[in-house]
XYZ file of C-alpha atoms in Angstrom:
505
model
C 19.390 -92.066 50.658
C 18.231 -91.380 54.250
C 16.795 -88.166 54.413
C 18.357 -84.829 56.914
C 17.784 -81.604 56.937
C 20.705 -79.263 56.049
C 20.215 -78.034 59.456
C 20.713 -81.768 60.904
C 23.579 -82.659 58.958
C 25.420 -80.088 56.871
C 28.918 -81.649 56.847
C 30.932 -84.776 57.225
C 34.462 -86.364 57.279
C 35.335 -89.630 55.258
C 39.058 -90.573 56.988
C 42.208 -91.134 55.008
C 42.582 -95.033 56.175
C 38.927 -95.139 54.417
C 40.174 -93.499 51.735
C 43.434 -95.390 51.002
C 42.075 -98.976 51.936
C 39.365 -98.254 48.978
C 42.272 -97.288 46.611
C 44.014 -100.562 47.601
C 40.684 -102.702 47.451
C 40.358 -101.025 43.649
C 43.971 -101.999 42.824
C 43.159 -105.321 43.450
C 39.626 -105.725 42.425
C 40.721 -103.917 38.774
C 42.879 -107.077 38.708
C 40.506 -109.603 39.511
C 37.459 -107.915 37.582
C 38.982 -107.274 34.129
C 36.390 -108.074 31.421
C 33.523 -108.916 34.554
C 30.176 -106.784 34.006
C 29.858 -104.104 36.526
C 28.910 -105.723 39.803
C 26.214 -103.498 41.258
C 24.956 -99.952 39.153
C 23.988 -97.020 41.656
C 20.393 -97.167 40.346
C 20.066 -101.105 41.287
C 19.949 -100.376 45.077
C 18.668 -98.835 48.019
C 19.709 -95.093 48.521
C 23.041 -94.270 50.404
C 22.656 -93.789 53.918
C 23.825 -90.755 56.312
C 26.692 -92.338 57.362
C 30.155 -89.330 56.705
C 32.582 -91.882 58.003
C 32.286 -95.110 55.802
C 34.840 -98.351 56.184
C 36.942 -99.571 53.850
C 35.696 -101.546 50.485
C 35.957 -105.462 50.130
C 37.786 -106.604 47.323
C 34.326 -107.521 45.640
C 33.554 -103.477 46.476
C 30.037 -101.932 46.702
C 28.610 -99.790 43.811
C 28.049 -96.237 44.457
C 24.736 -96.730 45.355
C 24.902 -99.772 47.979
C 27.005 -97.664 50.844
C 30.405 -96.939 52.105
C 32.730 -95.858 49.256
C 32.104 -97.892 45.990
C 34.769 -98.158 42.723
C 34.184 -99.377 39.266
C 35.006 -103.257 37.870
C 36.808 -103.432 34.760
C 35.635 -100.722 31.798
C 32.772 -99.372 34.260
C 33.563 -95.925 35.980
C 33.130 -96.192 39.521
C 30.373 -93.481 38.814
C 28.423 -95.694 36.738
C 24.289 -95.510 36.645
C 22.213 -98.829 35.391
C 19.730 -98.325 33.488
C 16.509 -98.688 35.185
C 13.529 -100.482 34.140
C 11.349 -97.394 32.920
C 14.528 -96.397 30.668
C 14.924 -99.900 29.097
C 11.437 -99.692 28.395
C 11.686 -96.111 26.473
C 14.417 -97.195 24.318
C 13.117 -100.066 22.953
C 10.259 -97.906 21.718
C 13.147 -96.308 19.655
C 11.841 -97.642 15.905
C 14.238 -97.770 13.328
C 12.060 -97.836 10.464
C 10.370 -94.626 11.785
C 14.093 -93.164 11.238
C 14.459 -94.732 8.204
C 11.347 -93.288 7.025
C 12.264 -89.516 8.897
C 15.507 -89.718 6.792
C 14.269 -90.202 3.265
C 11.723 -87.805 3.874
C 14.106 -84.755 4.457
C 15.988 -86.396 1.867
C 13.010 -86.108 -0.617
C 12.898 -82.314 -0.375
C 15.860 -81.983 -3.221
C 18.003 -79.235 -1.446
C 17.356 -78.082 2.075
C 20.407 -75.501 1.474
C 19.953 -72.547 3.795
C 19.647 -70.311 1.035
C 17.402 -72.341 -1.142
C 13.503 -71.634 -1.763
C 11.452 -71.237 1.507
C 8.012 -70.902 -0.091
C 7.855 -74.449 -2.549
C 5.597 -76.575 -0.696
C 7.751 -79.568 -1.770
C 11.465 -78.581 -2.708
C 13.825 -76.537 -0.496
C 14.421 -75.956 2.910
C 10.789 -74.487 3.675
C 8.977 -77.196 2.588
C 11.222 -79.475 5.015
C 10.764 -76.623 7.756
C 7.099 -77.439 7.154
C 7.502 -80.781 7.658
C 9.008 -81.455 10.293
C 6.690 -79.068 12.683
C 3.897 -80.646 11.740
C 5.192 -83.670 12.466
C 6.710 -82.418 16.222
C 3.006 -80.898 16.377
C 1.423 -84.826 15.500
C 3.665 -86.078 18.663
C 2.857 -83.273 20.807
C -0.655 -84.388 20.759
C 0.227 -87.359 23.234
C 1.958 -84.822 25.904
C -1.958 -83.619 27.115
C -0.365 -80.047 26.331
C 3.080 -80.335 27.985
C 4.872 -80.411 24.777
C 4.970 -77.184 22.888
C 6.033 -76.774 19.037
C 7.100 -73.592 17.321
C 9.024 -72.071 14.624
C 11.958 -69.876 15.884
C 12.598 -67.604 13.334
C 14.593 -64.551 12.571
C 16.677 -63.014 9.627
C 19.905 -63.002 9.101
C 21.597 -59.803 7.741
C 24.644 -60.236 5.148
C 27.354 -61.942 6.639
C 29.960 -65.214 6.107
C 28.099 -67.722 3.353
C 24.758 -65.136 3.885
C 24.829 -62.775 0.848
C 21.515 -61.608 0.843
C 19.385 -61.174 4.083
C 17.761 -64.472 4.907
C 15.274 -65.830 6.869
C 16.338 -69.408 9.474
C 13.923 -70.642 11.209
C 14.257 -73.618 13.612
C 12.015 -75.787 14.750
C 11.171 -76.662 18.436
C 9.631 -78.636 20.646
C 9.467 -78.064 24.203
C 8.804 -81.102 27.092
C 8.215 -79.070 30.131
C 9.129 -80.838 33.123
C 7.191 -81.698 35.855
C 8.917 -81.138 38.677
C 12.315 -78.655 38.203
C 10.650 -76.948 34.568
C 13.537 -74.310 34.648
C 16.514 -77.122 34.497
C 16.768 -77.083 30.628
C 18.225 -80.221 28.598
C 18.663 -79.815 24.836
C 18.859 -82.313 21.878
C 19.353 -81.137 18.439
C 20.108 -81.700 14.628
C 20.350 -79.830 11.726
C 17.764 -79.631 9.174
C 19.874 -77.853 6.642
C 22.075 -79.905 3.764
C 25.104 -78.466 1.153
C 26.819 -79.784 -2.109
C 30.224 -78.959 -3.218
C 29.871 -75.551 -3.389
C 28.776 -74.489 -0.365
C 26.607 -71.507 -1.791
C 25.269 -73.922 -4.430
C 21.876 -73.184 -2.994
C 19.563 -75.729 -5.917
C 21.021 -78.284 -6.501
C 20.135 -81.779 -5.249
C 21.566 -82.144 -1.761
C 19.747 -84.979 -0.012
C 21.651 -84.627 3.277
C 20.751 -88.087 4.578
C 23.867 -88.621 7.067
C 24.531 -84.797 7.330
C 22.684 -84.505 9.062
C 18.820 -85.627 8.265
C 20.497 -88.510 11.041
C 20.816 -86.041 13.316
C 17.411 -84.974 13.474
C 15.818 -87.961 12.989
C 17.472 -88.423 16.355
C 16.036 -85.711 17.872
C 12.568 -86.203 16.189
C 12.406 -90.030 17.142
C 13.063 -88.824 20.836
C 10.421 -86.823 21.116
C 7.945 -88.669 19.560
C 9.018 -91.621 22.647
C 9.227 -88.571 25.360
C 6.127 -86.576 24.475
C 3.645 -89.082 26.501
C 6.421 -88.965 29.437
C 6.223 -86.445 32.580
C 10.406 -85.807 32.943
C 11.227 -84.172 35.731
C 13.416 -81.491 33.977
C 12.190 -79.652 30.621
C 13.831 -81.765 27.502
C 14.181 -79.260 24.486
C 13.932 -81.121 20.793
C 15.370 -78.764 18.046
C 15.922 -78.958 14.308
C 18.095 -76.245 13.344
C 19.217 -74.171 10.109
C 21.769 -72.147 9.077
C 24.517 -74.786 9.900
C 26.774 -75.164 7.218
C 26.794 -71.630 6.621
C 28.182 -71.161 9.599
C 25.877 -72.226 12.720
C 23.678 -69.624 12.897
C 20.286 -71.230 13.807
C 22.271 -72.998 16.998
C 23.625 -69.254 17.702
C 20.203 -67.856 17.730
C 18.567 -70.580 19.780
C 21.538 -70.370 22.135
C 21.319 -66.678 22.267
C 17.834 -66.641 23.116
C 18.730 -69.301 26.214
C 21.349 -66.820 27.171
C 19.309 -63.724 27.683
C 16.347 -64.908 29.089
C 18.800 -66.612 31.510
C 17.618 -70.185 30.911
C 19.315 -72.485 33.196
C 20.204 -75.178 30.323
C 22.442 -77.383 32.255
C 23.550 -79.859 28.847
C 23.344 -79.800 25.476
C 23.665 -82.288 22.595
C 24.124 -81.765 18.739
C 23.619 -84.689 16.425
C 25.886 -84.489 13.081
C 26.819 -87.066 11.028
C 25.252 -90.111 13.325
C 23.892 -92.202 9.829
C 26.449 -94.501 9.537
C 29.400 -97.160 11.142
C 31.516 -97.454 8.086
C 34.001 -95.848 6.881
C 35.755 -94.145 3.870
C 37.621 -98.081 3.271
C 34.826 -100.054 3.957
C 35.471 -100.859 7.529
C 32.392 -101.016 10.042
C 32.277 -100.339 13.755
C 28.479 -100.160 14.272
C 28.454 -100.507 18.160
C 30.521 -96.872 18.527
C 29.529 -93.571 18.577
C 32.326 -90.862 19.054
C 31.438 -87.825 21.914
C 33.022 -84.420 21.215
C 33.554 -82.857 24.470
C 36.099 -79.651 24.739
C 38.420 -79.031 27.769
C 39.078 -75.714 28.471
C 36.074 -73.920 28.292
C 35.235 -71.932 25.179
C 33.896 -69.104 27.929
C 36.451 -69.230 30.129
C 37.229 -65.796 31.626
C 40.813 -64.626 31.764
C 40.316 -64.952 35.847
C 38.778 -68.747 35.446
C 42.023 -69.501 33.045
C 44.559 -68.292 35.670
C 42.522 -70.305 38.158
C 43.050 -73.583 35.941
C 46.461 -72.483 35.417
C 46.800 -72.459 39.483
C 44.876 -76.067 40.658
C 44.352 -77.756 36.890
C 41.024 -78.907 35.996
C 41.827 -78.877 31.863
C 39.963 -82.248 31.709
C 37.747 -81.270 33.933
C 35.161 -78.892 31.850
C 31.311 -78.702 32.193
C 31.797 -80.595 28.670
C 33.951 -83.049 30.179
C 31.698 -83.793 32.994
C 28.399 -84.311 31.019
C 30.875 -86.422 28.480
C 31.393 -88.751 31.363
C 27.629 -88.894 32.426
C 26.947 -90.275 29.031
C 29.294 -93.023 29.758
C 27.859 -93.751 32.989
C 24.898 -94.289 31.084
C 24.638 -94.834 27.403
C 27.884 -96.938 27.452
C 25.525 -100.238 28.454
C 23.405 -102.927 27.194
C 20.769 -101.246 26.854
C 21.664 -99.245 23.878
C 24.045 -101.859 22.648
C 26.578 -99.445 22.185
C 30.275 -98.116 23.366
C 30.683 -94.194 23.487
C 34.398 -92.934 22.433
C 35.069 -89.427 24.313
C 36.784 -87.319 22.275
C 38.930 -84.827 23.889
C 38.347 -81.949 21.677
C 35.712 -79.358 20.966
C 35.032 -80.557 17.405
C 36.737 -82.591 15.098
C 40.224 -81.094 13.518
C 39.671 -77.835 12.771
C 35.702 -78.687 12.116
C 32.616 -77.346 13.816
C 29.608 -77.972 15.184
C 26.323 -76.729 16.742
C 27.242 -76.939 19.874
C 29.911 -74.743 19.758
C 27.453 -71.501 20.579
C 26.118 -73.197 23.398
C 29.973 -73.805 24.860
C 30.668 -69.928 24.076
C 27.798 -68.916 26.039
C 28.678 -71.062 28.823
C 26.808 -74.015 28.520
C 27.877 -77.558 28.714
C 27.467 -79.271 25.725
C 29.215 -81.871 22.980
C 28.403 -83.293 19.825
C 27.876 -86.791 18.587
C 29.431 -88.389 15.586
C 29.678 -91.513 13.878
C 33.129 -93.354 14.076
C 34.257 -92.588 10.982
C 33.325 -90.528 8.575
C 33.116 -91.193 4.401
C 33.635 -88.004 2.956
C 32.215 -89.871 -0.710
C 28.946 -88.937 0.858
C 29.811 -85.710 2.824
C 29.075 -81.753 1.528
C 29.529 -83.801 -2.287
C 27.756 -82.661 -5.437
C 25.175 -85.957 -6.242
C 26.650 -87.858 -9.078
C 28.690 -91.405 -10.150
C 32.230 -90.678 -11.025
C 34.450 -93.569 -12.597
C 32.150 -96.158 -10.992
C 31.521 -94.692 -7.802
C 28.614 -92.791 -6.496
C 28.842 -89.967 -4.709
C 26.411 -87.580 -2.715
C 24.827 -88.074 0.636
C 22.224 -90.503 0.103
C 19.869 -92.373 2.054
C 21.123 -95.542 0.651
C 24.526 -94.933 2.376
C 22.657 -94.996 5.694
C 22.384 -97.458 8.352
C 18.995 -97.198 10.271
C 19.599 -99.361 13.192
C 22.892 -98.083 13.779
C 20.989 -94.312 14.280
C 18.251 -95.944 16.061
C 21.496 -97.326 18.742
C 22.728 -93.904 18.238
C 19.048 -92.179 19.580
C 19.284 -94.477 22.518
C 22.607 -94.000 23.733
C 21.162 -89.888 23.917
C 17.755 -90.823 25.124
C 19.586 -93.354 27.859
C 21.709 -89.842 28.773
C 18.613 -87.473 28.554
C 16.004 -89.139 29.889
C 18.847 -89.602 32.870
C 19.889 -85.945 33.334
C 15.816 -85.120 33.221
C 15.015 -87.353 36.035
C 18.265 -86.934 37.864
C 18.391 -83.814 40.376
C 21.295 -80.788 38.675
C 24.317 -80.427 39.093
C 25.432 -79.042 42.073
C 26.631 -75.125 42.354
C 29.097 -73.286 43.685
C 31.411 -76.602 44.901
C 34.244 -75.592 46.410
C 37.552 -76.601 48.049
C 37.885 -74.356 51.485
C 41.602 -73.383 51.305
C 41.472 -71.044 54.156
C 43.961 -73.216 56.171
C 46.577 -75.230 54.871
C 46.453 -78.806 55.621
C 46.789 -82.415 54.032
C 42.755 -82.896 54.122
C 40.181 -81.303 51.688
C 37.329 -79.574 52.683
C 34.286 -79.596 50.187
C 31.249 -77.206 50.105
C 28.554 -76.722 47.846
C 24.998 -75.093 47.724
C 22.118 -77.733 48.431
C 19.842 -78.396 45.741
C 16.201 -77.251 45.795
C 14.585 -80.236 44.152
C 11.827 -81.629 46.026
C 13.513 -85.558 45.295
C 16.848 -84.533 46.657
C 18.230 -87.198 48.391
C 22.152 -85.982 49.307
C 25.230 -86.087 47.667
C 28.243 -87.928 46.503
C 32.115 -87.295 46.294
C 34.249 -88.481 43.854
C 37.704 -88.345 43.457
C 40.550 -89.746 40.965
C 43.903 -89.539 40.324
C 45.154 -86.354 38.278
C 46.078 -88.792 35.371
C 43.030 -91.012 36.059
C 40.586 -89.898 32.870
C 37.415 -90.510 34.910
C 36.101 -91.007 38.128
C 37.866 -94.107 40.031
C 36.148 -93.761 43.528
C 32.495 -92.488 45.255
C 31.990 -91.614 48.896
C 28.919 -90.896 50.200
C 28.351 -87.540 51.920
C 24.615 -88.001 53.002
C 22.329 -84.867 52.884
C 24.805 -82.497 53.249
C 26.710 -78.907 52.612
C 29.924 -79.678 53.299
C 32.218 -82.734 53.312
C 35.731 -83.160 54.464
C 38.019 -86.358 53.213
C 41.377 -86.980 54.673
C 43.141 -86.750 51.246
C 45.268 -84.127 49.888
C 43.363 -81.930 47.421
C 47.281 -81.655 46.036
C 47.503 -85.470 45.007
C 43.906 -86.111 43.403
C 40.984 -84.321 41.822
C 37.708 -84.093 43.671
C 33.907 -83.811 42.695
C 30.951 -83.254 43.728
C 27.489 -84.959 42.319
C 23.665 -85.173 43.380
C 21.549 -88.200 44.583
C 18.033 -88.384 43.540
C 15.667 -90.778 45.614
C 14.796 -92.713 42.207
C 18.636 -93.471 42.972
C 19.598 -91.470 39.601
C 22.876 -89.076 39.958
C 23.356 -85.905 38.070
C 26.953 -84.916 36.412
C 29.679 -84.036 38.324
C 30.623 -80.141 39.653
C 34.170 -79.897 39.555
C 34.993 -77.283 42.434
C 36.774 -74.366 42.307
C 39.171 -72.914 45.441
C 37.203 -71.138 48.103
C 39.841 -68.770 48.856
């Protein structure tokens, strides 16, 4: 993207014959492109130029990237990303027998129940606390000291499934970024397992798929990331106190929150160890993507707001759920991701819940159906059948897929500039155009910005205009028909999330 000044060029118009001969082009082009591989990514080509008044698509249509306004071809969002080079080339150092092995060594601990022994040095969840930070500690050694590892500890006074005070402890490893060090990604999984009984605190509960997976996950990715400068700090976390009600995610989150960390996404891994289900049927090229709608933080003001323009699939959550489509859903990491429209799963839970209650985006991952034979189940064989979550019930290569659909999305975000701030629709004046605005970016890559727009009952983003390197954008559409966004160009050619804008009143 052509470089100005905010000074040069702080606003732009794209014009409503633009506008609607792109929406016809994609009518057609949808039609013609059905099951055809996404023609041109916005990371394949040369930045956008400064150009605010671009023609009409062809039928063929440009990517987002390649100038003008750009739409998707048949299951690709018009806001999809390729995968570059240096990203193929970090997921295939995704090993699957280094999960394998990451999995039935948590497993090997006996119990790693919240509330089971902490100083064993080989049963309990201490001894897998151990563990795993001096493992974090053996990748760190490749960063040249940007990676960080710690224990992040505290006690936990009498409360739900606590009945004596108790010491969690996560464990953490911190990428700092090289070039934005305050933008703050997070990847996590939980290190603690359960039975039955959920205060059944020694007996064997191996915990292989819930959710040893999950931090296998997060381990495996920072073992690949830890020689890599990201742009943005990447935060690696296994966490404790989660079946007894999230309370290592809580305190990690809490800790974000009041040293007023800017931690612009968030992923939780549970439950990512296996593609088949409860009756034996496999779908091992899915991962399901928990992403709420209204926001769990939403003020009473923000709700009347939604209430007033919509925007209830429009959530931080829902945003950063459609970045991972734009670029985990590929070849790349060989795999499809199904957004969920809810929080959790029915009336289930997760650690990324205290992250959304503290106002962060964030969603969880989870395999595409779960067998609840080996789920919170005491270890033993019943009329034939074994129970317990054991390691033998997972699928390695399916959680190695599932590590590189969130290290295509992470490794993205991290080299991506944020997510714009404070986008806004001026609605000073009444009139059938919309007026965007938004605060420019102070990332030293910044290369401009992007609109994107959709129908209201469109679930993601159908069209991309260009708006150059700019503060303020004006398209001759009615902000009453469509919803708008607003995203950020890097000059690597990787976008960040969409902002959803609020009214400027």
């Amino acid at each position: 993207m052509s470089q100005q000044t905010p000074e040069e060029g702080t606003s732009g118009t794209t014009t409503r014959r633009a506008v609607l001969a792109t929406a016809a082009a994609t009518a057609a082009a949808s039609a013609a492109a059905t099951g055809q591989a996404f023609a041109a990514g916005p990371s394949s080509g040369p930045g956008p130029g400064p150009s605010s008044r671009p023609g009409p698509s062809s039928g063929s249509g440009p990517g987002p990237g390649s100038g003008g306004t750009g739409h998707g071809h048949g299951d690709r969002p018009a806001t999809a990303q390729s995968p570059t080079r240096e990203l193929r080339t970090l997921l295939k150092e995704i090993d699957p027998d280094r999960i394998e092995a990451t999995v039935r060594k948590l497993a090997s601990f006996g119990t790693r129940h919240t509330l089971s022994v902490q100083d064993d040095p080989v049963r309990g969840i201490g001894a897998a606390r151990d563990w795993i930070l001096a493992e974090l500690r053996t990748y760190a050694e490749a960063s040249g000291g940007r990676m960080t590892v710690e224990l992040q500890s505290y006690i936990q006074e009498p409360a739900s499934r606590i009945p004596v005070a108790t010491r969690i402890t996560n464990v953490v490893a911190t990428l700092r970024g090289s070039v934005t060090p305050e933008r703050i990604y997070v990847v996590s999984g939980h290190y603690d397992s359960r039975v039955t009984d959920v205060m059944d605190a020694t007996s064997d509960s191996p915990g292989a798929d819930d959710d040893a997976s999950g931090v296998a996950v997060a381990m495996e990715l920072a073992r690949v990331m830890a020689s890599r400068r990201p742009a943005a700090t990447l935060v690696f976390a296994a966490v404790a106190g989660e079946e007894q009600g999230l309370y290592g995610a809580a305190h990690m989150a809490e800790r974000f929150k009041a040293a007023g960390a800017d931690v612009q996404g968030m992923f939780t891994n549970d439950i990512v160890g296996s593609p088949k289900a409860d009756d034996g049927t496999l779908d091992p090229r899915s991962i399901r993507l928990f992403a709420e709608g209204v926001p769990s933080s939403e003020t009473p003001e923000q709700a009347a707001t939604r209430r007033s323009v919509g925007g209830e699939n429009d959530s931080p959550a829902r945003q950063l759920a459609r970045f991972v489509r734009d670029t985990a859903d590929n070849d790349a990491t060989g795999m499809s991701v199904r957004v969920i429209y809810r929080r959790d799963r029915y009336l289930r839970g997760g650690d990324h819940i205290p992250f959304l209650e503290r106002g962060y985006p964030a969603a969880r991952f989870t395999e595409p159906a779960e067998d609840y034979a080996h789920q919170h189940q005491d270890v033993r064989v019943e009329d034939g059948k074994q129970y317990g979550d054991l390691p033998e019930f997972c699928d390695f290569d399916y959680i190695a897929r599932v590590a590189r659909v969130n290290g295509a999305a992470l490794w993205t975000l991290a080299r991506a500039p944020g997510t714009p701030r404070n986008a806004k629709i001026v609605t000073s004046t009444l009139t059938n155009a919309t007026e965007l605005v938004w605060d420019r970016g102070t990332e030293p890559d910044l290369a401009g910005y992007e609109v994107v727009w959709r129908e209201t009952t469109a679930p993601e983003w159908t069209h991309v205009i260009e708006a150059g390197d700019v503060v303020r954008h004006e398209v001759d559409l009615s902000k009453d028909n469509v919803f708008f966004g607003v995203r950020a160009v890097g000059r690597s050619g990787a976008r960040s999330p969409v902002a959803f804008p609020v009214p400027q009143r």
